[in-house]
Each structure stands twice: as structure tokens, then as C-alpha cells.
Short mmCIF file of C-alpha atoms (C1' of nucleotides) in Angstrom, two decimals:
data_model
loop_
_atom_site.label_atom_id
_atom_site.label_comp_id
_atom_site.label_asym_id
_atom_site.label_seq_id
_atom_site.Cartn_x
_atom_site.Cartn_y
_atom_site.Cartn_z
CA MET A 910 -0.21 -0.03 0.02
CA LEU A 911 1.22 3.39 -0.66
CA ILE A 912 1.18 6.20 1.87
CA SER A 913 1.89 9.83 1.42
CA ILE A 914 2.16 12.45 3.61
CA ASP A 915 1.73 16.16 3.54
CA VAL A 916 4.20 17.81 6.05
CA ASN A 917 2.35 21.21 5.08
CA SER A 918 -0.90 20.11 6.32
CA GLU A 919 -2.30 21.36 9.77
CA THR A 920 -3.29 17.84 10.48
CA PRO A 921 -0.24 16.15 12.60
CA ILE A 922 1.92 13.96 10.44
CA TYR A 923 1.02 10.80 12.85
CA GLU A 924 -2.69 11.46 12.46
CA GLN A 925 -2.56 11.60 8.64
CA LEU A 926 -0.34 8.42 9.00
CA LYS A 927 -2.98 6.72 11.27
CA GLU A 928 -5.97 7.76 9.02
CA GLN A 929 -4.26 6.26 6.08
CA ILE A 930 -3.28 3.02 7.65
CA ILE A 931 -6.96 3.05 8.94
CA MET A 932 -8.19 3.53 5.43
CA GLY A 933 -6.08 0.98 4.22
CA ILE A 934 -7.23 -1.65 6.69
CA ALA A 935 -11.00 -0.63 5.88
CA SER A 936 -10.52 -1.02 2.10
CA GLY A 937 -8.72 -4.19 2.54
CA ALA A 938 -5.51 -2.80 0.99
CA LEU A 939 -3.78 -4.06 4.22
CA LYS A 940 -4.97 -7.66 5.09
CA PRO A 941 -4.95 -8.95 8.57
CA GLY A 942 -1.68 -10.51 9.28
CA GLU A 943 -0.03 -8.47 7.16
CA GLN A 944 3.35 -6.85 8.10
CA LEU A 945 3.68 -2.99 8.01
CA PRO A 946 6.89 -1.34 7.42
CA SER A 947 9.32 -1.22 10.32
CA ILE A 948 9.55 2.08 12.28
CA ARG A 949 12.74 3.02 10.97
CA GLN A 950 12.00 1.94 7.12
CA LEU A 951 8.90 4.13 6.99
CA ALA A 952 10.29 6.96 8.69
CA GLU A 953 13.02 6.84 5.91
CA ASP A 954 10.65 6.38 3.38
CA LEU A 955 8.38 9.19 4.18
CA GLY A 956 11.21 11.33 5.05
CA VAL A 957 10.11 12.15 8.70
CA ASN A 958 11.37 11.30 11.91
CA LEU A 959 11.02 7.53 13.49
CA HIS A 960 9.22 9.01 16.65
CA THR A 961 6.52 10.22 14.74
CA ILE A 962 5.68 6.76 12.90
CA ASN A 963 6.48 5.30 16.54
CA LYS A 964 3.66 7.40 18.10
CA ALA A 965 0.91 6.67 15.07
CA TYR A 966 1.81 2.83 15.24
CA ASN A 967 1.54 2.97 19.32
CA GLN A 968 -1.88 4.99 19.17
CA LEU A 969 -3.11 2.23 16.51
CA LYS A 970 -1.99 -0.42 18.78
CA ALA A 971 -3.94 1.36 21.72
CA ASP A 972 -7.04 1.39 19.22
CA GLY A 973 -6.74 -2.57 18.86
CA LEU A 974 -6.10 -2.22 15.19
CA LEU A 975 -2.22 -3.52 15.08
CA THR A 976 -0.37 -5.48 17.54
CA VAL A 977 3.20 -5.20 17.78
CA ASP A 978 5.56 -8.20 17.48
CA ARG A 979 8.99 -7.74 18.72
CA ARG A 980 10.31 -9.98 15.94
CA LYS A 981 8.20 -8.92 12.82
CA GLY A 982 7.44 -5.32 13.94
CA ALA A 983 3.93 -3.93 13.46
CA VAL A 984 1.26 -6.52 12.15
CA VAL A 985 -2.24 -5.77 11.17
CA ASN A 986 -4.92 -7.19 13.56
CA PHE A 987 -8.06 -9.22 12.63
CA LEU A 988 -10.97 -6.98 12.55
CA ALA A 989 -13.34 -7.06 15.68
CA GLN A 990 -16.44 -8.45 14.68
CA LYS A 991 -18.35 -5.95 16.89
CA PRO A 992 -17.27 -2.37 18.33
CA THR A 993 -17.38 -2.18 22.12
CA ALA A 994 -19.88 0.32 23.44
CA GLN A 995 -17.04 2.78 24.09
CA GLN A 996 -16.12 2.69 20.54
CA LYS A 997 -19.42 3.13 19.40
CA ASP A 998 -19.83 6.17 21.41
CA GLU A 999 -16.72 7.52 20.06
CA LEU A 1000 -17.79 6.94 16.58
CA ARG A 1001 -20.97 8.86 17.13
CA ARG A 1002 -18.97 11.83 19.01
CA LYS A 1003 -16.89 11.86 15.96
CA LEU A 1004 -19.71 11.68 13.31
CA ARG A 1005 -22.11 14.32 15.06
CA PRO A 1006 -19.89 17.50 14.27
CA VAL A 1007 -19.35 16.41 10.75
CA LEU A 1008 -23.25 15.79 10.04
CA ALA A 1009 -24.31 18.81 11.80
CA ARG A 1010 -21.99 20.78 9.45
CA ALA A 1011 -23.66 18.80 6.41
CA ILE A 1012 -27.04 20.10 7.74
CA CYS A 1013 -25.88 23.78 8.08
CA PHE A 1014 -24.56 23.36 4.45
CA GLY A 1015 -28.01 22.66 3.38
CA LEU A 1016 -28.15 18.87 2.77
CA SER A 1017 -31.10 17.14 3.49
CA GLU A 1018 -31.60 14.24 5.25
CA GLN A 1019 -31.74 12.15 1.99
CA GLU A 1020 -28.63 13.82 0.89
CA ILE A 1021 -26.77 12.98 4.00
CA GLU A 1022 -27.30 9.32 3.72
CA ASP A 1023 -26.38 9.48 0.12
CA LEU A 1024 -23.24 11.27 1.19
CA CYS A 1025 -22.68 8.64 3.82
CA VAL A 1026 -23.28 5.65 1.45
CA ARG A 1027 -21.17 6.98 -1.21
CA THR A 1028 -18.15 7.82 0.97
CA TYR A 1029 -18.61 4.23 2.51
CA ASN A 1030 -18.35 2.93 -1.21
CA GLN A 1031 -15.32 5.30 -1.89
CA ILE A 1032 -13.53 3.31 1.05
CA ILE A 1033 -14.41 0.10 0.37
CA GLY A 1034 -13.73 0.25 -3.29
CA GLY A 1035 -10.36 1.45 -2.47
CA ASN A 1036 -10.72 4.37 -5.06
CA ASP A 1037 -9.58 7.02 -2.60
CA GLU A 1038 -10.42 10.07 -4.70
CA MET B 316 -29.51 28.18 23.94
CA LEU B 317 -27.13 26.66 26.25
CA ILE B 318 -23.31 26.42 25.55
CA SER B 319 -21.08 24.34 27.82
CA ILE B 320 -17.52 24.06 27.60
CA ASP B 321 -15.04 21.38 28.92
CA VAL B 322 -11.80 22.86 29.58
CA ASN B 323 -10.30 19.21 30.29
CA SER B 324 -11.14 17.91 26.84
CA GLU B 325 -8.50 17.55 24.48
CA THR B 326 -10.51 19.38 21.70
CA PRO B 327 -9.73 23.15 21.85
CA ILE B 328 -12.25 25.30 23.48
CA TYR B 329 -12.46 27.15 20.18
CA GLU B 330 -13.30 23.97 18.46
CA GLN B 331 -16.03 22.82 21.19
CA LEU B 332 -17.53 26.38 20.60
CA LYS B 333 -17.93 26.05 16.94
CA GLU B 334 -19.23 22.64 17.24
CA GLN B 335 -21.84 23.66 19.65
CA ILE B 336 -23.04 26.36 17.45
CA ILE B 337 -23.10 24.40 14.42
CA MET B 338 -25.00 21.88 16.46
CA GLY B 339 -27.48 24.84 17.34
CA ILE B 340 -28.09 25.81 14.06
CA ALA B 341 -28.57 22.47 12.56
CA SER B 342 -31.12 21.60 15.42
CA GLY B 343 -32.83 24.83 14.98
CA ALA B 344 -32.31 25.99 18.33
CA LEU B 345 -30.41 29.02 16.83
CA LYS B 346 -32.56 30.40 14.00
CA PRO B 347 -31.62 32.32 10.98
CA GLY B 348 -31.28 36.24 11.87
CA GLU B 349 -30.91 35.38 15.54
CA GLN B 350 -28.31 37.40 17.45
CA LEU B 351 -25.69 35.47 19.31
CA PRO B 352 -24.17 36.61 22.76
CA SER B 353 -21.43 39.44 22.37
CA ILE B 354 -17.82 38.34 22.54
CA ARG B 355 -17.38 39.84 25.62
CA GLN B 356 -20.18 38.40 27.21
CA LEU B 357 -19.87 35.00 26.02
CA ALA B 358 -16.43 35.29 27.38
CA GLU B 359 -17.64 36.06 30.73
CA ASP B 360 -20.22 33.53 30.81
CA LEU B 361 -18.04 30.84 29.94
CA GLY B 362 -15.05 32.12 31.87
CA VAL B 363 -12.53 31.85 28.78
CA ASN B 364 -10.48 34.16 26.99
CA LEU B 365 -11.81 36.99 24.69
CA HIS B 366 -9.63 35.66 21.90
CA THR B 367 -11.08 32.39 22.27
CA ILE B 368 -14.66 33.21 21.56
CA ASN B 369 -13.35 35.72 18.65
CA LYS B 370 -11.42 32.82 16.92
CA ALA B 371 -14.41 30.88 16.98
CA TYR B 372 -16.89 33.49 15.76
CA ASN B 373 -14.45 34.20 12.89
CA GLN B 374 -14.04 30.68 11.67
CA LEU B 375 -17.75 30.33 11.66
CA LYS B 376 -18.03 33.51 9.67
CA ALA B 377 -15.62 31.83 6.96
CA ASP B 378 -17.60 29.10 6.83
CA GLY B 379 -20.42 31.59 5.88
CA LEU B 380 -22.54 30.37 8.99
CA LEU B 381 -22.46 33.83 10.84
CA THR B 382 -22.45 37.36 9.61
CA VAL B 383 -20.48 39.71 11.90
CA ASP B 384 -21.81 42.95 12.21
CA ARG B 385 -20.00 45.73 14.04
CA ARG B 386 -23.23 47.01 15.70
CA LYS B 387 -25.29 43.91 15.97
CA GLY B 388 -22.48 41.49 17.03
CA ALA B 389 -22.50 37.85 15.25
CA VAL B 390 -26.03 37.04 13.81
CA VAL B 391 -26.87 33.66 12.29
CA ASN B 392 -27.17 33.54 8.59
CA PHE B 393 -30.05 32.00 6.55
CA LEU B 394 -29.05 28.52 5.63
CA ALA B 395 -27.68 27.68 2.30
CA GLN B 396 -29.63 25.80 0.22
CA LYS B 397 -27.22 23.73 -1.40
CA PRO B 398 -23.55 23.34 -0.31
CA THR B 399 -20.76 24.38 -2.66
CA ALA B 400 -18.73 21.84 -4.46
CA GLN B 401 -15.74 22.79 -2.20
CA GLN B 402 -18.12 22.42 1.09
CA LYS B 403 -19.13 19.12 -0.16
CA ASP B 404 -15.59 18.00 -0.60
CA GLU B 405 -14.70 18.96 2.90
CA LEU B 406 -17.52 17.00 4.29
CA ARG B 407 -16.60 13.66 2.45
CA ARG B 408 -12.70 14.33 3.73
CA LYS B 409 -14.13 14.76 7.43
CA LEU B 410 -16.32 11.73 6.76
CA ARG B 411 -13.91 9.34 5.35
CA PRO B 412 -11.61 8.66 8.44
CA VAL B 413 -14.62 8.30 10.60
CA LEU B 414 -16.34 5.76 8.40
CA ALA B 415 -13.33 3.97 7.95
CA ARG B 416 -12.54 3.42 11.60
CA ALA B 417 -16.26 2.46 11.98
CA ILE B 418 -15.41 -0.38 9.18
CA CYS B 419 -12.39 -1.28 11.32
CA PHE B 420 -14.19 -1.79 14.38
CA GLY B 421 -16.38 -4.06 12.60
CA LEU B 422 -19.71 -2.47 11.54
CA SER B 423 -21.29 -3.57 8.60
CA GLU B 424 -22.63 -1.08 5.87
CA GLN B 425 -26.22 -1.52 7.19
CA GLU B 426 -24.90 -0.63 10.61
CA ILE B 427 -22.84 2.18 9.42
CA GLU B 428 -26.00 3.66 7.87
CA ASP B 429 -27.90 3.19 10.96
CA LEU B 430 -25.41 4.85 12.87
CA CYS B 431 -25.42 7.71 10.34
CA VAL B 432 -29.21 8.20 10.66
CA ARG B 433 -29.51 7.64 14.20
CA THR B 434 -26.87 10.28 14.66
CA TYR B 435 -28.69 12.92 12.28
CA ASN B 436 -32.14 12.36 14.23
CA GLN B 437 -30.22 13.06 17.44
CA ILE B 438 -28.83 16.43 15.98
CA ILE B 439 -32.38 17.40 14.45
CA GLY B 440 -34.22 16.38 17.44
CA GLY B 441 -31.59 18.26 19.60
CA ASN B 442 -31.38 15.59 22.53
CA ASP B 443 -27.79 15.66 22.57
CA GLU B 444 -27.53 12.28 24.70
CA MET C 856 4.74 15.73 47.50
CA LEU C 857 8.35 14.97 47.13
CA ILE C 858 9.34 12.73 43.75
CA SER C 859 12.84 11.36 43.58
CA ILE C 860 13.88 9.41 40.76
CA ASP C 861 16.77 7.06 40.45
CA VAL C 862 18.45 7.48 36.91
CA ASN C 863 20.52 4.35 37.10
CA SER C 864 17.26 2.03 37.90
CA GLU C 865 16.43 -0.64 35.44
CA THR C 866 13.18 0.36 35.72
CA PRO C 867 12.23 3.37 33.02
CA ILE C 868 12.09 6.96 34.51
CA TYR C 869 8.55 7.39 33.20
CA GLU C 870 7.51 4.35 34.90
CA GLN C 871 9.08 5.19 38.35
CA LEU C 872 7.38 8.81 37.98
CA LYS C 873 3.82 7.09 37.34
CA GLU C 874 4.60 4.54 40.30
CA GLN C 875 5.23 7.32 42.57
CA ILE C 876 2.40 9.65 41.54
CA ILE C 877 0.19 6.60 41.91
CA MET C 878 1.38 6.12 45.54
CA GLY C 879 1.06 9.51 45.77
CA ILE C 880 -2.72 9.39 45.18
CA ALA C 881 -3.35 6.25 47.14
CA SER C 882 -1.70 7.71 50.10
CA GLY C 883 -3.96 10.89 49.96
CA ALA C 884 -0.75 13.02 49.63
CA LEU C 885 -2.12 14.11 46.49
CA LYS C 886 -5.50 15.00 46.69
CA PRO C 887 -8.32 15.32 43.74
CA GLY C 888 -8.27 18.41 42.26
CA GLU C 889 -4.62 19.20 43.08
CA GLN C 890 -2.49 20.49 40.52
CA LEU C 891 0.89 18.69 39.40
CA PRO C 892 4.17 20.55 38.36
CA SER C 893 3.85 21.45 34.88
CA ILE C 894 5.92 19.38 32.60
CA ARG C 895 8.62 21.68 32.24
CA GLN C 896 8.84 22.16 35.97
CA LEU C 897 9.18 18.83 36.99
CA ALA C 898 11.56 18.06 33.99
CA GLU C 899 13.78 20.78 35.45
CA ASP C 900 13.40 19.78 39.02
CA LEU C 901 14.20 16.19 38.41
CA GLY C 902 16.91 16.64 35.87
CA VAL C 903 15.34 14.77 33.18
CA ASN C 904 14.00 15.30 29.77
CA LEU C 905 10.39 17.06 29.32
CA HIS C 906 9.49 14.29 27.21
CA THR C 907 9.88 11.71 29.82
CA ILE C 908 7.72 13.68 32.21
CA ASN C 909 5.05 14.13 29.14
CA LYS C 910 4.85 10.23 28.37
CA ALA C 911 4.14 9.35 32.28
CA TYR C 912 1.30 12.08 32.61
CA ASN C 913 0.00 10.76 29.45
CA GLN C 914 0.04 7.45 30.41
CA LEU C 915 -1.70 8.30 33.56
CA LYS C 916 -4.28 10.14 31.89
CA ALA C 917 -5.21 7.24 29.95
CA ASP C 918 -5.42 5.32 32.98
CA GLY C 919 -8.01 7.97 34.09
CA LEU C 920 -6.04 9.29 37.00
CA LEU C 921 -5.16 12.50 35.62
CA THR C 922 -6.75 15.03 33.47
CA VAL C 923 -4.85 17.67 31.47
CA ASP C 924 -6.15 21.02 31.69
CA ARG C 925 -5.01 23.40 29.01
CA ARG C 926 -4.39 26.24 31.32
CA LYS C 927 -3.69 24.72 34.59
CA GLY C 928 -1.66 21.62 33.41
CA ALA C 929 -2.02 18.11 34.89
CA VAL C 930 -4.72 17.68 37.71
CA VAL C 931 -5.28 14.70 39.79
CA ASN C 932 -8.85 13.11 39.19
CA PHE C 933 -11.36 12.24 41.83
CA LEU C 934 -10.91 8.36 42.53
CA ALA C 935 -13.22 5.88 40.91
CA GLN C 936 -15.38 4.27 43.17
CA LYS C 937 -15.33 0.97 41.47
CA PRO C 938 -12.85 -0.39 39.20
CA THR C 939 -13.78 -1.69 35.70
CA ALA C 940 -13.91 -5.10 34.97
CA GLN C 941 -10.77 -4.70 32.56
CA GLN C 942 -8.78 -2.59 35.35
CA LYS C 943 -9.61 -5.58 37.48
CA ASP C 944 -8.29 -8.17 35.19
CA GLU C 945 -5.30 -5.61 34.88
CA LEU C 946 -4.53 -5.97 38.59
CA ARG C 947 -4.92 -9.71 38.80
CA ARG C 948 -2.44 -10.11 36.16
CA LYS C 949 -0.05 -8.07 37.66
CA LEU C 950 -0.61 -9.42 41.30
CA ARG C 951 -0.38 -12.94 40.08
CA PRO C 952 3.31 -13.08 39.25
CA VAL C 953 4.16 -11.52 42.47
CA LEU C 954 2.34 -13.73 44.72
CA ALA C 955 3.71 -16.77 42.86
CA ARG C 956 7.10 -15.70 43.55
CA ALA C 957 6.16 -15.29 47.23
CA ILE C 958 4.84 -18.92 47.28
CA CYS C 959 8.06 -19.80 45.95
CA PHE C 960 10.11 -18.43 48.42
CA GLY C 961 8.31 -20.25 51.26
CA LEU C 962 5.56 -17.98 52.34
CA SER C 963 2.45 -19.36 53.55
CA GLU C 964 -1.02 -18.33 52.76
CA GLN C 965 -1.22 -16.55 56.08
CA GLU C 966 1.90 -14.69 55.57
CA ILE C 967 1.06 -13.66 52.22
CA GLU C 968 -2.17 -12.14 53.48
CA ASP C 969 -0.32 -10.46 56.14
CA LEU C 970 2.51 -9.16 53.63
CA CYS C 971 -0.59 -7.46 51.72
CA VAL C 972 -2.21 -5.84 54.43
CA ARG C 973 1.18 -4.60 55.84
CA THR C 974 1.97 -3.22 52.41
CA TYR C 975 -1.49 -1.70 52.13
CA ASN C 976 -1.04 0.03 55.27
CA GLN C 977 2.31 1.19 54.45
CA ILE C 978 0.81 2.76 51.45
CA ILE C 979 -2.18 4.48 53.16
CA GLY C 980 0.02 5.40 56.23
CA GLY C 981 2.21 7.08 53.48
CA ASN C 982 5.40 6.06 55.59
CA ASP C 983 7.12 4.62 52.34
CA GLU C 984 9.82 2.50 53.91
CA MET D 814 3.68 -28.60 32.44
CA LEU D 815 2.54 -26.96 29.40
CA ILE D 816 4.25 -23.58 28.71
CA SER D 817 2.97 -21.03 26.33
CA ILE D 818 4.43 -17.79 25.10
CA ASP D 819 2.60 -14.79 23.77
CA VAL D 820 5.28 -13.40 21.27
CA ASN D 821 3.06 -10.28 20.85
CA SER D 822 2.75 -9.27 24.62
CA GLU D 823 4.63 -6.58 25.56
CA THR D 824 6.25 -8.41 28.52
CA PRO D 825 9.63 -9.83 27.30
CA ILE D 826 9.48 -13.64 26.39
CA TYR D 827 12.22 -14.41 28.98
CA GLU D 828 10.02 -12.98 31.50
CA GLN D 829 6.94 -14.73 30.71
CA LEU D 830 8.88 -18.09 30.79
CA LYS D 831 10.00 -17.10 34.11
CA GLU D 832 6.36 -16.13 35.47
CA GLN D 833 5.28 -19.44 34.13
CA ILE D 834 7.75 -21.46 35.60
CA ILE D 835 7.19 -20.02 38.80
CA MET D 836 3.52 -20.34 38.58
CA GLY D 837 4.22 -24.08 37.82
CA ILE D 838 6.63 -24.36 41.00
CA ALA D 839 4.08 -22.36 43.05
CA SER D 840 1.05 -24.52 41.91
CA GLY D 841 2.88 -27.62 42.43
CA ALA D 842 2.81 -28.60 38.81
CA LEU D 843 6.63 -28.65 38.89
CA LYS D 844 7.84 -30.68 41.85
CA PRO D 845 11.05 -30.37 43.55
CA GLY D 846 13.72 -32.34 41.95
CA GLU D 847 12.15 -32.30 38.70
CA GLN D 848 14.09 -31.90 35.62
CA LEU D 849 12.78 -29.01 33.25
CA PRO D 850 13.04 -29.52 29.20
CA SER D 851 16.58 -28.86 28.17
CA ILE D 852 17.49 -25.42 26.83
CA ARG D 853 17.64 -26.73 23.37
CA GLN D 854 14.46 -28.79 23.28
CA LEU D 855 12.44 -26.11 25.25
CA ALA D 856 13.55 -23.37 22.48
CA GLU D 857 12.50 -25.60 19.63
CA ASP D 858 9.31 -26.25 21.32
CA LEU D 859 8.28 -22.69 21.55
CA GLY D 860 10.06 -21.56 18.61
CA VAL D 861 12.19 -18.95 20.38
CA ASN D 862 15.87 -18.45 20.50
CA LEU D 863 18.10 -20.11 22.80
CA HIS D 864 19.34 -17.35 24.25
CA THR D 865 15.85 -16.47 25.40
CA ILE D 866 15.25 -19.83 27.42
CA ASN D 867 18.92 -19.43 28.70
CA LYS D 868 18.21 -15.79 30.09
CA ALA D 869 15.18 -17.22 32.13
CA TYR D 870 17.05 -20.38 33.40
CA ASN D 871 19.80 -18.32 34.42
CA GLN D 872 17.79 -15.54 36.22
CA LEU D 873 15.58 -18.40 38.15
CA LYS D 874 19.02 -19.91 39.24
CA ALA D 875 19.91 -16.43 40.55
CA ASP D 876 16.81 -16.44 42.40
CA GLY D 877 17.24 -19.73 43.94
CA LEU D 878 14.42 -21.52 42.38
CA LEU D 879 16.60 -23.53 39.76
CA THR D 880 19.94 -25.55 39.78
CA VAL D 881 21.56 -25.68 36.46
CA ASP D 882 23.57 -28.94 36.46
CA ARG D 883 25.83 -29.53 33.59
CA ARG D 884 24.47 -32.92 32.96
CA LYS D 885 20.81 -32.93 34.03
CA GLY D 886 20.15 -29.73 33.11
CA ALA D 887 18.02 -27.42 35.10
CA VAL D 888 16.30 -28.93 37.89
CA VAL D 889 13.78 -27.50 40.36
CA ASN D 890 14.92 -26.71 43.80
CA PHE D 891 13.26 -27.72 47.07
CA LEU D 892 11.26 -24.80 48.37
CA ALA D 893 13.02 -22.62 51.05
CA GLN D 894 11.18 -22.64 54.24
CA LYS D 895 11.48 -18.89 54.65
CA PRO D 896 12.64 -16.01 52.53
CA THR D 897 15.47 -13.83 53.15
CA ALA D 898 15.20 -10.40 54.22
CA GLN D 899 16.11 -9.35 50.85
CA GLN D 900 13.77 -11.48 49.15
CA LYS D 901 11.00 -10.22 51.62
CA ASP D 902 11.91 -6.58 50.73
CA GLU D 903 11.79 -7.19 46.98
CA LEU D 904 8.39 -8.94 47.37
CA ARG D 905 7.16 -5.66 49.22
CA ARG D 906 8.52 -3.43 46.35
CA LYS D 907 6.89 -5.46 43.75
CA LEU D 908 3.47 -5.56 45.58
CA ARG D 909 3.57 -1.75 46.40
CA PRO D 910 2.67 -0.28 42.98
CA VAL D 911 0.20 -2.88 42.24
CA LEU D 912 -1.77 -2.07 45.36
CA ALA D 913 -1.32 1.41 45.27
CA ARG D 914 -3.03 1.04 41.79
CA ALA D 915 -5.94 -1.01 43.23
CA ILE D 916 -6.70 1.92 45.81
CA CYS D 917 -6.74 4.25 43.00
CA PHE D 918 -9.24 2.29 41.22
CA GLY D 919 -11.29 2.51 44.00
CA LEU D 920 -10.81 -0.95 45.84
CA SER D 921 -11.30 -0.69 49.72
CA GLU D 922 -9.18 -2.76 51.99
CA GLN D 923 -11.49 -5.48 52.25
CA GLU D 924 -11.51 -5.76 48.32
CA ILE D 925 -8.01 -5.67 48.06
CA GLU D 926 -7.56 -8.42 50.81
CA ASP D 927 -10.21 -10.59 48.64
CA LEU D 928 -8.34 -9.89 45.54
CA CYS D 929 -4.98 -11.34 46.93
CA VAL D 930 -7.01 -14.25 48.71
CA ARG D 931 -8.32 -14.99 45.46
CA THR D 932 -5.45 -14.64 43.29
CA TYR D 933 -3.63 -16.99 45.75
CA ASN D 934 -6.02 -19.78 45.54
CA GLN D 935 -6.07 -19.31 41.72
CA ILE D 936 -2.45 -20.08 41.89
CA ILE D 937 -2.48 -22.95 44.33
CA GLY D 938 -5.37 -24.37 42.66
CA GLY D 939 -3.69 -23.90 39.28
CA ASN D 940 -6.63 -22.93 37.59
CA ASP D 941 -4.94 -20.00 35.83
CA GLU D 942 -8.11 -18.49 34.34
"C1'" DG E 985 17.32 -6.83 12.91
"C1'" DT E 986 13.30 -5.09 15.71
"C1'" DG E 987 10.94 -1.55 18.90
"C1'" DG E 988 11.63 1.24 23.72
"C1'" DT E 989 13.88 4.60 26.09
"C1'" DC E 990 15.99 9.13 26.87
"C1'" DT E 991 18.15 13.42 25.54
"C1'" DA E 992 18.38 18.40 23.60
"C1'" DG E 993 16.46 21.69 21.20
"C1'" DA E 994 12.85 23.69 18.22
"C1'" DC E 995 8.48 25.74 16.78
"C1'" DC E 996 3.53 25.75 17.60
"C1'" DA E 997 -1.34 25.81 19.05
"C1'" DC E 998 -4.05 27.37 22.77
"C1'" DC E 999 -5.39 30.35 26.46
"C1'" DG F 506 2.17 30.74 30.35
"C1'" DT F 507 0.70 25.81 29.18
"C1'" DG F 508 0.79 21.20 26.64
"C1'" DG F 509 1.52 19.23 21.57
"C1'" DT F 510 4.40 18.05 17.73
"C1'" DC F 511 8.52 17.26 15.56
"C1'" DT F 512 13.49 16.60 14.48
"C1'" DA F 513 18.05 14.63 15.27
"C1'" DG F 514 20.82 11.47 17.14
"C1'" DA F 515 21.94 8.24 20.93
"C1'" DC F 516 21.91 3.94 23.57
"C1'" DC F 517 19.94 -0.46 25.35
"C1'" DA F 518 16.76 -4.67 25.60
"C1'" DC F 519 14.89 -8.17 23.09
"C1'" DA F 520 14.99 -11.93 19.80
#
DNA sequence: GTGGTCTAGACCACC
DNA sequence: GTGGTCTAGACCACA
């Protein structure tokens, strides 16, 4: 999978990294059991510091999406079958401001539903743009 | 409308402020043409710095949701009927990582659609929790 | 509360820090709502790097023992009334090897119970040694 | 006795090994005088490096729990009747942060005592979970 | 080889 | 003032 970073973006590099890896897992581009590049390798490839990569990997580990194997580095976890209540709350909390903004921009309920479905298919299909 | 701030949250206060005002507009609690509290007053009510309120108001003005008038202060704009292409892109960009994360947590397409619809109704209904 | 670090110890500095703060909270030396030294201040006082302090504070925040206030820095949380099931599991997992070792060293059940009670009282009493 | 290793755990493999052997001795699954698998064989069984097994065995020897004989390999020692003062200190030092954490999580003295007793019985009974 | 820890020093966002 | 992010470079533990 190809990862690209915009160092000038206002969102932190480690957040961009997390998002891209999550996108990769969601789209199936990263398969469960698959090995991610080592911290140092990825840091070099992207031209960023190894601590930045480390932070992203560790947070994804805390999210339960990666496990870190002392020998093989970071490995993609098998997907959970169901989210915990806490995870669901977190999702709703993140979803709320986005949808509220959509409403303010004049989207109807139907259009918002369409937007969600189309975005979902974008992710699954893997065609990112 | 009641605005409450959590100073311990990791999301900046001005972001919380923006989110709450957007939620207010989306839910109809804040009506077009309605006047928001003055910067000075809101700052005092919430016990935060003037700059913080000012930043939130200005960004909402840039979003086209408020009009800042020197005499009347901040006023809620009439909602656009349709979002610009740029706004739609922005929505999709914000929506994508949330949905991708939902997929990683094991939600099916149907469950994600449900989540969106239910969250939408929460906002419209105004019952935040 | 006085915090002291042994930079030559094999346990990481940030772990020592976490342990001492936890001891402080448990003993009542650190009261709920009390403000901890700022990252930079404590780093200077202890003669260690600010990132080391930052890591300890963040992990305690993740444990729910501290909250980080953008204005006042780190603040001691009010104690939970009951641990979550996960926290209880974690405690048992940490307790098991210690007790097993005690058994191997020849302590009877009664002696182990005494050891626990006496250690508990040490913590509560605050007399650390 | 069955030994199983989790290579993804954050606790080092040699530590896991030590813990499991200690658990085995404490529970009586490993009897004094009993011979442990040879380093070479155990390394192969678990699929880990020779050094890793060696390190665990050597540290247990330093703890006085094993005797390493050039001909018979590692043998379980007879349990001490009483711990040395040093061993007791070590136990208290390891116990303290666990109990302090329990207090922070809201456990009362009685609940902590229960936790210790129940964990003790788990070990003795050998039913690990 | 891997990740974990620590240091030193910089800049930025927030308040 | 506070914490958050990032860099550059070092050493260690683990396997």
C-alpha cells in the first residue's frame, strides 16, 4: 500500500499516518496478519522522524488495530466483529459535528444518507478520490 | 441556547464552541437572523478568554454560517440551500476517516447507515445524549 | 509531595514517575483536584527531559488518574468508586506473578495475606519505607 | 507442564517464561527435583531463540529456584522454608505499586484483601483463569 | 534486525 | 504561561 504525507497540512503527520493505515485496513488493501514497514524503514521512506511513526503505530495498537511483534514489527490485527460500546460512542461523537455541519450547509436527510453511503463505497472500493 | 465547555477536553475550546453553535443551527435552536451573545459577554459567561470566542466566531463567519456586524455582533445566517462543491469535498474529507474507523471496528454497511441516520436524528431532535 | 528518581534503575524513569504519583494518590498525599507541577517544571526539578515527564503524565491520563487542563496543566482526578472489569483483570494479572513468587519463597497463605495487609497499610499511612 | 508464550505481549518472552515456571512451582505442577526441558528442546518447542531460554533459566537460578547442572540440565530446587530479608523486601517492592494502583481504582481494604486471597487460590489451585 | 527509552532543542497551538 | 508536535541523534533491551 502506498502512503503519502503532507508535511504542510495542519493535521499532524502521525494523524495522517493513522488515517491512511485505517483507510488501508478498511479498504482491504492491508490484510489481517500483514506486516507493516518497520518504524525506521517507513520513517526513511516518508522522510519523517522515527518517533512520529512510532507514535502513530502505538496509538493504532492502543485502538486494537495493530499488534506489535518484537520480531516482525507491526502487524495488522484481525478485524473485530463488533465494536465495544465505548468505541461506538466514540464514533458517534466524531460523526456528530460532521453531520451537523452538513445540515448547516443545506443537505437534506436524504442527501446526507447518500453522502455517507457514497463515502462508504469509496472506502470499500479503495478508489480514494 | 445553552453552551457548555469542557476545559479538560483535548479538543480546543474554540473548536467546541464552533461545534456547539453548528449543532445549535442544525437543530434549529439557533434561528436564522438570531443574534449570538457578544464576544465579551460569552467570554465572561464561559470563563474563557476573549480571543477564544473571537476565533470561533471568525471561523464560523469564514464558513458562511455567521455574519459579524459591528453593531449587532454575530448573527446567524440563513442556511444555504445547497453546499458548494468545495464544502461537499470538505464534508467527504471529514467523513472518510470516521467511516473507515467504523469499518475497522467491525460495523457492516447497514450498521454504519443506521449509525448515521440515528446520529442525524439526534442532532435534529436536539436531544444531544 | 516529594518525587525522587533513580536514573540508574532498570525500571524506566517514566515508570518510576507513574508509580510515585500513583503512590501519592493512593496515600492521599495528592488530593483530587490538586495540581501537579508542569511538565517543564518537573523536568527541570528532576533533571530529566520533558518528554519523559510528558509520557508518564499521558499514560496516567489514559489510566483515568489525571486530566490535563490546557490552562492549569495536569490535575489529579477524583478517585473512581469502582474499578472496571478490565481494570480488575489487569490488577489480577499484575498480582499473580508477585504472589507466585512469594509462594516459591516459602511464604504460607497467612504470611502472604499479612504481607498484603501490611503493604496496604504502608501505602495508606504514607510511610514509604 | 505446558508452557505457552505470547510473542505479541509487551512483556519480554524470557519474563513470560520465568513467570510460567514460577507459577508451575507455586502451583505444585513442577515438583522439587523435577527436571526441566533442556534449553535446546524448549527453544525448539516454543519456537524461540536459545538465548531467550538461557536467560530465563539463569535468572531463576539466581533467584534460587533452579539448579543448573551440566549433565541433568535445569532442576527445580526444594522450596525454601522462609524467604531471606532481601527476598521479602523485593516482594514488598513489587507488591506496592500494584496495591497502590488498586487503591486508585477505588478498591477498599477488604476488596484488596479478597483480591489477594482469590488470586492466591487461583495459583494454588492451578486454574489459571 | 526490531522496538523502547531518553536527551536536547525547536516551533506551534491554545489560553 | 501551558501542553502538543516534530526533529536529530544516541543507547539499550529483546530476539
